[in-house]
PDB file of N, CA, C and O and ligand atoms in Angstrom:
ATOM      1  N   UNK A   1      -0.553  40.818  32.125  1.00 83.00           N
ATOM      2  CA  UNK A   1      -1.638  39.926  31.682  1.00 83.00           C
ATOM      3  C   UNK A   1      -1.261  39.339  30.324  1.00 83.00           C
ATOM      4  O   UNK A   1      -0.956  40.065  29.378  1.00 83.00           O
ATOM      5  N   UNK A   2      -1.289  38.094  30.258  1.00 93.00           N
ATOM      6  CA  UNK A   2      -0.655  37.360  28.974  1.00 93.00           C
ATOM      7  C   UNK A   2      -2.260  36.977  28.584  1.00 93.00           C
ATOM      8  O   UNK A   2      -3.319  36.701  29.148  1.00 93.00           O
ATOM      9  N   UNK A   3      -1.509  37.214  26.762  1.00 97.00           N
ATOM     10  CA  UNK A   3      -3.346  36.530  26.224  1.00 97.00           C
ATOM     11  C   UNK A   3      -2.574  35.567  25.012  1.00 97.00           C
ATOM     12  O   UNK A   3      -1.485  35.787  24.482  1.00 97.00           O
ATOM     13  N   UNK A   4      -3.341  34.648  24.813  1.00 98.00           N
ATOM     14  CA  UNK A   4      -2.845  33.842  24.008  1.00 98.00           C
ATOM     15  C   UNK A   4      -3.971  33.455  23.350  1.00 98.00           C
ATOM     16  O   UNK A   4      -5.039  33.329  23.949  1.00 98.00           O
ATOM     17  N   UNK A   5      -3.799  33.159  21.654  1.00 98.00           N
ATOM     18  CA  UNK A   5      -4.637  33.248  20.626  1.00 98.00           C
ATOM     19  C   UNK A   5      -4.090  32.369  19.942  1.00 98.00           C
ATOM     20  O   UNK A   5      -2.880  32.207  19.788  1.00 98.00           O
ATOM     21  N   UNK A   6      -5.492  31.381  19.221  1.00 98.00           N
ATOM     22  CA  UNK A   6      -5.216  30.601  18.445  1.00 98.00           C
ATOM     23  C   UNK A   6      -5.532  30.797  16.811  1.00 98.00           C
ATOM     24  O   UNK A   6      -6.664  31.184  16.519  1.00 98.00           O
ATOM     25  N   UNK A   7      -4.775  30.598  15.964  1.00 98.00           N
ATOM     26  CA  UNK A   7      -5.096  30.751  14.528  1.00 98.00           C
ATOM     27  C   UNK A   7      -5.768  29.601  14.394  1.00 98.00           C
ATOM     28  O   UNK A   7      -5.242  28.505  14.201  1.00 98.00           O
ATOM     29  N   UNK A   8      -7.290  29.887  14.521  1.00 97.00           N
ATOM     30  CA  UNK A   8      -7.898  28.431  14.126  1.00 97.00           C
ATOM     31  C   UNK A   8      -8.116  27.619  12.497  1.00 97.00           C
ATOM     32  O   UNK A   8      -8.483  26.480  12.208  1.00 97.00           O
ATOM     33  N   UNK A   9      -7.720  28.738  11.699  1.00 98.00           N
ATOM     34  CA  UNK A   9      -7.511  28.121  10.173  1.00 98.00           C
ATOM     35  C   UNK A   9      -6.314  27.340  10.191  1.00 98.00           C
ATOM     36  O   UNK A   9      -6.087  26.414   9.412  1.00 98.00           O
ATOM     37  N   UNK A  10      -5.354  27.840  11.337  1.00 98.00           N
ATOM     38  CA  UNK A  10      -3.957  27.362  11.055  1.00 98.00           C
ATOM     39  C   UNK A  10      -3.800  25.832  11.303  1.00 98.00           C
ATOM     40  O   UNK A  10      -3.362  24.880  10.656  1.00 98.00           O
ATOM     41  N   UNK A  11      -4.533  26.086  12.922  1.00 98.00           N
ATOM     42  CA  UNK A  11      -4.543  24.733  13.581  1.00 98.00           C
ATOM     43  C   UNK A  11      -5.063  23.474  13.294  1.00 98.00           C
ATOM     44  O   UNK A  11      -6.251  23.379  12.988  1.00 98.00           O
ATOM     45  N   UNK A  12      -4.160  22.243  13.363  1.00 98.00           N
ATOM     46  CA  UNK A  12      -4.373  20.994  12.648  1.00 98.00           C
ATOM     47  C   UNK A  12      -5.093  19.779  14.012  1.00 98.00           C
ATOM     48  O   UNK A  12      -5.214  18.554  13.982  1.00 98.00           O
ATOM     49  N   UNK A  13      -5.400  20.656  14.945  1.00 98.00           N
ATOM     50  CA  UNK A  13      -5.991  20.025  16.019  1.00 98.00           C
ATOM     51  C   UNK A  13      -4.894  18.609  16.287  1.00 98.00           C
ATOM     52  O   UNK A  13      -5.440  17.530  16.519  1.00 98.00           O
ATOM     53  N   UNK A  14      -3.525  18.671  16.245  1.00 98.00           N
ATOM     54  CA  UNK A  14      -2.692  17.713  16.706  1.00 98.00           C
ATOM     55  C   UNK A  14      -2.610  17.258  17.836  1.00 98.00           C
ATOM     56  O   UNK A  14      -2.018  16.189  17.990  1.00 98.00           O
ATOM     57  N   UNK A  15      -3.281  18.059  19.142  1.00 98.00           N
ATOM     58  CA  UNK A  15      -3.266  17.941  20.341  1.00 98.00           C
ATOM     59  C   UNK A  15      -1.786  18.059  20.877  1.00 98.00           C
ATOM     60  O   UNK A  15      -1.600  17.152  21.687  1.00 98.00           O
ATOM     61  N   UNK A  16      -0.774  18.774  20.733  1.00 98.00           N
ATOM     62  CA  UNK A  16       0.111  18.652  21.087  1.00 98.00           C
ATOM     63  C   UNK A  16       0.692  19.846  22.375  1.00 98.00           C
ATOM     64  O   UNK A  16       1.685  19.837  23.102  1.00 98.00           O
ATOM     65  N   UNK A  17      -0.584  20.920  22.201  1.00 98.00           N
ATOM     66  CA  UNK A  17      -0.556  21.896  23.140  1.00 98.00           C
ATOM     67  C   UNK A  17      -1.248  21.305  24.402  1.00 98.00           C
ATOM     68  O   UNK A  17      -0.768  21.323  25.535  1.00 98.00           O
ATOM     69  N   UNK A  18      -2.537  20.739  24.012  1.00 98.00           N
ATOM     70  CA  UNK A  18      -3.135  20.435  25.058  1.00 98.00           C
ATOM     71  C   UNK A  18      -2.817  19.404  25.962  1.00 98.00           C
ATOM     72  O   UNK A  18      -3.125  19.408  27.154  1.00 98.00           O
ATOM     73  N   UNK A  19      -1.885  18.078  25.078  1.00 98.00           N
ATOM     74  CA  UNK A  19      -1.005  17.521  25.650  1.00 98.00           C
ATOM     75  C   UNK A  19      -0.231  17.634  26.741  1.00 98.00           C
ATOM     76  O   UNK A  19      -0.358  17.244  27.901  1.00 98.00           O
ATOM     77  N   UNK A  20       0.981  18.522  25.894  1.00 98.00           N
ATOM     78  CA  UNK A  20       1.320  19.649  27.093  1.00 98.00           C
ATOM     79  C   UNK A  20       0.782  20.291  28.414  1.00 98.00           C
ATOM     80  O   UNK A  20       1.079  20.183  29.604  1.00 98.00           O
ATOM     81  N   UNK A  21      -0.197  21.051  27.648  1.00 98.00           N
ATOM     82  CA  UNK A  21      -0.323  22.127  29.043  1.00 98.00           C
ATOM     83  C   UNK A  21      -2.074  22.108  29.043  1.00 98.00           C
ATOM     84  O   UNK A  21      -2.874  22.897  28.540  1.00 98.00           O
ATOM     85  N   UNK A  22      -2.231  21.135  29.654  1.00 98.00           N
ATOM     86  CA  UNK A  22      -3.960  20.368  29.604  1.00 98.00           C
ATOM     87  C   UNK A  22      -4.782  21.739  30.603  1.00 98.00           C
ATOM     88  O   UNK A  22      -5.996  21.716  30.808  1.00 98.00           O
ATOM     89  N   UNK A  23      -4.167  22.494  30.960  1.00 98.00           N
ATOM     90  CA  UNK A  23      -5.040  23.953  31.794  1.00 98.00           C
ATOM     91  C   UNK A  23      -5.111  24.728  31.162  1.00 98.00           C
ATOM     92  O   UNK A  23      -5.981  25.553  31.441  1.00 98.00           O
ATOM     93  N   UNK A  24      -4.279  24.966  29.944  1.00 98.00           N
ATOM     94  CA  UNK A  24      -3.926  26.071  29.276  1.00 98.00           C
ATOM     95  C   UNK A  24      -5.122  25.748  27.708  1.00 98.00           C
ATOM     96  O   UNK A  24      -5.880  26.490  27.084  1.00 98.00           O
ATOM     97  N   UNK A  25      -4.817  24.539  27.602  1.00 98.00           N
ATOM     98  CA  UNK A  25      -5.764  24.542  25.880  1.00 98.00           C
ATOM     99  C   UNK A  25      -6.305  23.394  26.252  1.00 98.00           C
ATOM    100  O   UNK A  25      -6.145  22.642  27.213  1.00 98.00           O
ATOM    101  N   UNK A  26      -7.141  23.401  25.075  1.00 98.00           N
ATOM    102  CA  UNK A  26      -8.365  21.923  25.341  1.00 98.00           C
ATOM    103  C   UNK A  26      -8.038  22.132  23.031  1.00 98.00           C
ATOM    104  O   UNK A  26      -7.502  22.787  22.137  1.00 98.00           O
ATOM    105  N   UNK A  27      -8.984  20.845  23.406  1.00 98.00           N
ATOM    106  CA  UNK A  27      -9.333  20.181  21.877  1.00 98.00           C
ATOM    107  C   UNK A  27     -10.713  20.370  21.794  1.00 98.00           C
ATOM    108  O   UNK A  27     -11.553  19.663  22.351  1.00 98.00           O
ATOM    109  N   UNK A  28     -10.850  20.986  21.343  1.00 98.00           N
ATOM    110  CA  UNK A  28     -12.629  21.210  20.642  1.00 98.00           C
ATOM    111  C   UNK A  28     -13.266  21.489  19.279  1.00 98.00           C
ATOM    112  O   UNK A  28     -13.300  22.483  18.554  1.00 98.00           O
ATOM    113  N   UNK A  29     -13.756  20.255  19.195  1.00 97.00           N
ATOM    114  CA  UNK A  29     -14.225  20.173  17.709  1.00 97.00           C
ATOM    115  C   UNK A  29     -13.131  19.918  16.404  1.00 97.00           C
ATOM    116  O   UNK A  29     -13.278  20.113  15.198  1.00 97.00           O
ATOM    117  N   UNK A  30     -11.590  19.223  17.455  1.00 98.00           N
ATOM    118  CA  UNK A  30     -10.739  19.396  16.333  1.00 98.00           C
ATOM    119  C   UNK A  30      -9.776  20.501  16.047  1.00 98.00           C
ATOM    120  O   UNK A  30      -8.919  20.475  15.165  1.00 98.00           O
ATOM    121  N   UNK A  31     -10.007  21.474  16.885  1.00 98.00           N
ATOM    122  CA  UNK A  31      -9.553  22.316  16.827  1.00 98.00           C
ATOM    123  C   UNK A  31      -8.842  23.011  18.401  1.00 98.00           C
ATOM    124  O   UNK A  31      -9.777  23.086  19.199  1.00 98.00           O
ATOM    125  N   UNK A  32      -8.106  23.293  18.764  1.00 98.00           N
ATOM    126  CA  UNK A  32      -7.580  23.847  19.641  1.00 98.00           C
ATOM    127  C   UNK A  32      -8.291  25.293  20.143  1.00 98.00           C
ATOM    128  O   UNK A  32      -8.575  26.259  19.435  1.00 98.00           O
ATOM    129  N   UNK A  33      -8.450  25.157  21.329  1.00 98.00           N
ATOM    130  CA  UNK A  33      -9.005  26.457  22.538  1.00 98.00           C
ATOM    131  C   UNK A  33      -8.487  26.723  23.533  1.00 98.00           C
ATOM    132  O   UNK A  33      -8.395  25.895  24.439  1.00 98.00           O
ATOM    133  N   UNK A  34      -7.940  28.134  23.639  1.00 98.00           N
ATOM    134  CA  UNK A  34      -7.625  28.737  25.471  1.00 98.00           C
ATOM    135  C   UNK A  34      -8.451  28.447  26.267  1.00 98.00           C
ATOM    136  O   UNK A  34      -9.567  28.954  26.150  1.00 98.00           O
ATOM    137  N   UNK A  35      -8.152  27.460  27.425  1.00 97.00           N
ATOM    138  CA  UNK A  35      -8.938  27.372  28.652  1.00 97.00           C
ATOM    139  C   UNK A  35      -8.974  28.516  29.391  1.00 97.00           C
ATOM    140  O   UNK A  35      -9.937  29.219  29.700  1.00 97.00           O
ATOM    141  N   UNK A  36      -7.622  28.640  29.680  1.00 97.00           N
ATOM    142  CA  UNK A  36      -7.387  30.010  30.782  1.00 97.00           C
ATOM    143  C   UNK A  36      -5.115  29.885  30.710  1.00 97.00           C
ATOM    144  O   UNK A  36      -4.159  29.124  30.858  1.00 97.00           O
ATOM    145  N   UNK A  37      -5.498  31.219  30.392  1.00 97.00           N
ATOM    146  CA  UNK A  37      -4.158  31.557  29.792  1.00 97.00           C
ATOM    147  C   UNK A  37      -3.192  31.849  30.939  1.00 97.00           C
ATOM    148  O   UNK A  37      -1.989  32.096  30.844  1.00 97.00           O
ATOM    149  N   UNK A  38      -3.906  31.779  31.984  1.00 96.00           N
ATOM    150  CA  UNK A  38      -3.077  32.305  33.496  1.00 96.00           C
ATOM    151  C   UNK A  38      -2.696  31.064  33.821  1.00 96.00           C
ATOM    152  O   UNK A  38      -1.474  31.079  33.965  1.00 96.00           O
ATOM    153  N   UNK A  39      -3.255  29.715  34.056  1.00 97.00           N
ATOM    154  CA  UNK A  39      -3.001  28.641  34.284  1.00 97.00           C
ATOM    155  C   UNK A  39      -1.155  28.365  34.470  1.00 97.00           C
ATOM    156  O   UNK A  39      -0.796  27.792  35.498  1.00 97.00           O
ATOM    157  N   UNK A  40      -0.421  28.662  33.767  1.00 97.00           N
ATOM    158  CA  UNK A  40       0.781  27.955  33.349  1.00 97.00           C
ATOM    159  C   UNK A  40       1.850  29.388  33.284  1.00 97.00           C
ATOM    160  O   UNK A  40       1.434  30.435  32.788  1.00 97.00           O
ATOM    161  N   UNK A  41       3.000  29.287  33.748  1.00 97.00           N
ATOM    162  CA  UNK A  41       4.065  30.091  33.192  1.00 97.00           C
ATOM    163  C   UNK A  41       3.886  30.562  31.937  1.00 97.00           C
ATOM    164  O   UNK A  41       3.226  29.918  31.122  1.00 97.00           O
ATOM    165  N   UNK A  42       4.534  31.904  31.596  1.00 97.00           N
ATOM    166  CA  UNK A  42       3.925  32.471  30.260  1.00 97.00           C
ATOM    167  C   UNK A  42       5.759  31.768  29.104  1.00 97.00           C
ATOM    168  O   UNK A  42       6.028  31.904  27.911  1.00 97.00           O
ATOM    169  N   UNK A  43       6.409  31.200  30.057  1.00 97.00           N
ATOM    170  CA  UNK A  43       7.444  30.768  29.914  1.00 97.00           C
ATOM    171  C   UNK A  43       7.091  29.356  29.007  1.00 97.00           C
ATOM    172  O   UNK A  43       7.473  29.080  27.869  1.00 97.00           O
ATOM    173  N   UNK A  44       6.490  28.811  29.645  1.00 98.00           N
ATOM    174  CA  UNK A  44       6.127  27.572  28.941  1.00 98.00           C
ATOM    175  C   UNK A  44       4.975  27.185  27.688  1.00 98.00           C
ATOM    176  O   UNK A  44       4.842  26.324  26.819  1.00 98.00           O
ATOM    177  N   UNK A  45       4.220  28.444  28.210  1.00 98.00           N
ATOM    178  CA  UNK A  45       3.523  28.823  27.147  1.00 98.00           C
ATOM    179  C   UNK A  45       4.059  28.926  25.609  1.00 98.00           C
ATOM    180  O   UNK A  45       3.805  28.319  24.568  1.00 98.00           O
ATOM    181  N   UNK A  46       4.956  30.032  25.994  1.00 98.00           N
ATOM    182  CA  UNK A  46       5.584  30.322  24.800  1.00 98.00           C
ATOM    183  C   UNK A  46       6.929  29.287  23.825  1.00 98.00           C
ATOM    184  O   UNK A  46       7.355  29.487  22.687  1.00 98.00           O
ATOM    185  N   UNK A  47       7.331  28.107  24.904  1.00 98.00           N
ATOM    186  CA  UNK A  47       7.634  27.210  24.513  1.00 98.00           C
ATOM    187  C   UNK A  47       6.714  25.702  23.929  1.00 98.00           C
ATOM    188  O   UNK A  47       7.305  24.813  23.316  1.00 98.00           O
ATOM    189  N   UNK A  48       5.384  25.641  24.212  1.00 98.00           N
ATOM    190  CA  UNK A  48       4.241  25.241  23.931  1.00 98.00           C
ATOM    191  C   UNK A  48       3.816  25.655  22.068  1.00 98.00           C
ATOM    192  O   UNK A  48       3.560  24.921  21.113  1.00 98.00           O
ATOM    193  N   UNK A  49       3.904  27.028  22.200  1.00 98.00           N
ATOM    194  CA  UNK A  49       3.406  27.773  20.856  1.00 98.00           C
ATOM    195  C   UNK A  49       4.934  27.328  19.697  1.00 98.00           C
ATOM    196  O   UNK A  49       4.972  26.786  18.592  1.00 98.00           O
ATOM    197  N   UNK A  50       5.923  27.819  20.524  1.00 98.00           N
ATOM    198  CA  UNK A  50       6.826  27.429  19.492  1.00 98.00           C
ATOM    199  C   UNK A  50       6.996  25.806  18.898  1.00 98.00           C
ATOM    200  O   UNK A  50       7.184  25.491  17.723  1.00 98.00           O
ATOM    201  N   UNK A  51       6.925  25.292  19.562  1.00 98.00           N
ATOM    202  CA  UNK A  51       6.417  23.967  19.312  1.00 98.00           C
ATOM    203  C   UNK A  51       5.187  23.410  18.586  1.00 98.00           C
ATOM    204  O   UNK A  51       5.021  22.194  18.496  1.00 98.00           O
ATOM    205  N   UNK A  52       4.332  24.289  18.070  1.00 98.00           N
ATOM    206  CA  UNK A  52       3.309  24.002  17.264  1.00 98.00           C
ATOM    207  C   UNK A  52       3.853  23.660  15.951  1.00 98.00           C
ATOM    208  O   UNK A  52       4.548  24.489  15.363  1.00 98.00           O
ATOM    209  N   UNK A  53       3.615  22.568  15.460  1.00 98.00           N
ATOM    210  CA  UNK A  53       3.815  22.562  13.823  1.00 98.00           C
ATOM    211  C   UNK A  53       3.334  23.788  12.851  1.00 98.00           C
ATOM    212  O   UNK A  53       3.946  24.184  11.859  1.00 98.00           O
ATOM    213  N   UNK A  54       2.051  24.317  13.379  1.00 98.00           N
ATOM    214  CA  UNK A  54       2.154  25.211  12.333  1.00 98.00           C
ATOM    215  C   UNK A  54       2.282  26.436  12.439  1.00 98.00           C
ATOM    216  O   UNK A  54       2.290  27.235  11.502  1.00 98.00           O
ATOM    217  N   UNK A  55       2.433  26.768  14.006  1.00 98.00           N
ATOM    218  CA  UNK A  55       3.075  28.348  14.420  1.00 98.00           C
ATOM    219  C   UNK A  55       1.459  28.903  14.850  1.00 98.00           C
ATOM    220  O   UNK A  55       1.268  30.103  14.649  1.00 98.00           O
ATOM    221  N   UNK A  56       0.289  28.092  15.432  1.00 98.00           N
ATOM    222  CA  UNK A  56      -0.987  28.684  15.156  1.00 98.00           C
ATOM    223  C   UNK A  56      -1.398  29.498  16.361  1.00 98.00           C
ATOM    224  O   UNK A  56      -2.403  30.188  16.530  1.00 98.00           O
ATOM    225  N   UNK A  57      -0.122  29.185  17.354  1.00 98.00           N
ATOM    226  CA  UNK A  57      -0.513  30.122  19.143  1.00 98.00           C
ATOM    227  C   UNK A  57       0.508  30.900  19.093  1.00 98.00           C
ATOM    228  O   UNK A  57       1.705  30.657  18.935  1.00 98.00           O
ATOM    229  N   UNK A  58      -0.380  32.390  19.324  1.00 98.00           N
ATOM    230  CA  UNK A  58       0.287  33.117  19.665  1.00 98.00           C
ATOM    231  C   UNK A  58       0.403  33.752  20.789  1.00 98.00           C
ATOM    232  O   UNK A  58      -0.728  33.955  21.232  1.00 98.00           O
ATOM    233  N   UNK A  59       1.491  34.311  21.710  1.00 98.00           N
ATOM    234  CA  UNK A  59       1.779  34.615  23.120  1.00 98.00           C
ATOM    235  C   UNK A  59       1.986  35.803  23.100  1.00 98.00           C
ATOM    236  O   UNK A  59       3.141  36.067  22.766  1.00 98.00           O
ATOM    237  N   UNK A  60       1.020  37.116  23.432  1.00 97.00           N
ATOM    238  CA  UNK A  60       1.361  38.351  24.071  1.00 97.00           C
ATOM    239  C   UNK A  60       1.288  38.628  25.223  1.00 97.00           C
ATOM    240  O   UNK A  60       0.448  38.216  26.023  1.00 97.00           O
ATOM    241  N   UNK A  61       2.546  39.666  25.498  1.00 90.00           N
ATOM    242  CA  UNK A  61       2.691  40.198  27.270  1.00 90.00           C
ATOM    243  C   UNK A  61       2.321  41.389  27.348  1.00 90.00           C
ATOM    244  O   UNK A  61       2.329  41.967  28.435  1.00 90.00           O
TER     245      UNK A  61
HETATM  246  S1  LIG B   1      -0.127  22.407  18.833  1.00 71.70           S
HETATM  247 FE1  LIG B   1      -0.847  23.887  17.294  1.00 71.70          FE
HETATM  248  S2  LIG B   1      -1.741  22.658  15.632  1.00 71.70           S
HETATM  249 FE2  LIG B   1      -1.537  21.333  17.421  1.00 71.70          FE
HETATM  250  S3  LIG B   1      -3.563  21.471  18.411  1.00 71.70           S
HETATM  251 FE3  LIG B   1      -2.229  23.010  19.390  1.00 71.70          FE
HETATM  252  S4  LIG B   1      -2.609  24.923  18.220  1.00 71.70           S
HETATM  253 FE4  LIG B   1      -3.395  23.215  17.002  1.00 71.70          FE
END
């Protein structure tokens, strides 16, 4: 079971996750949210998070 967490102080609401992986995160209020963390490979996920400018998702297995 993968859970994935957002640092919402961190996050600059760039949309660049949700971009990505539109099942996995949404934009709300500016800020980035887990829809449902099962949605997507935990593979891409974690290439998703690394790709954050500010490092604000994090991916545990
Ligand atoms: S990629 Fe990072 S900074 Fe951009 S919206 Fe997603 S969590 Fe926030």
């Amino acid at each position: 079971m993968v859970k994935v967490t957002i640092d919402e102080d961190a996050c600059i609401g760039c949309e660049a996750c949700s971009d990505e992986l539109p099942e996995v995160f949404e934009i709300v209020e500016g800020k980035a949210k887990v829809k449902d963390p099962n949605a997507a490979p935990v593979e891409k996920i974690k290439e998703v998070a690394e790709s954050c400018p500010t490092e604000a998702i994090t991916v545990e297995e």
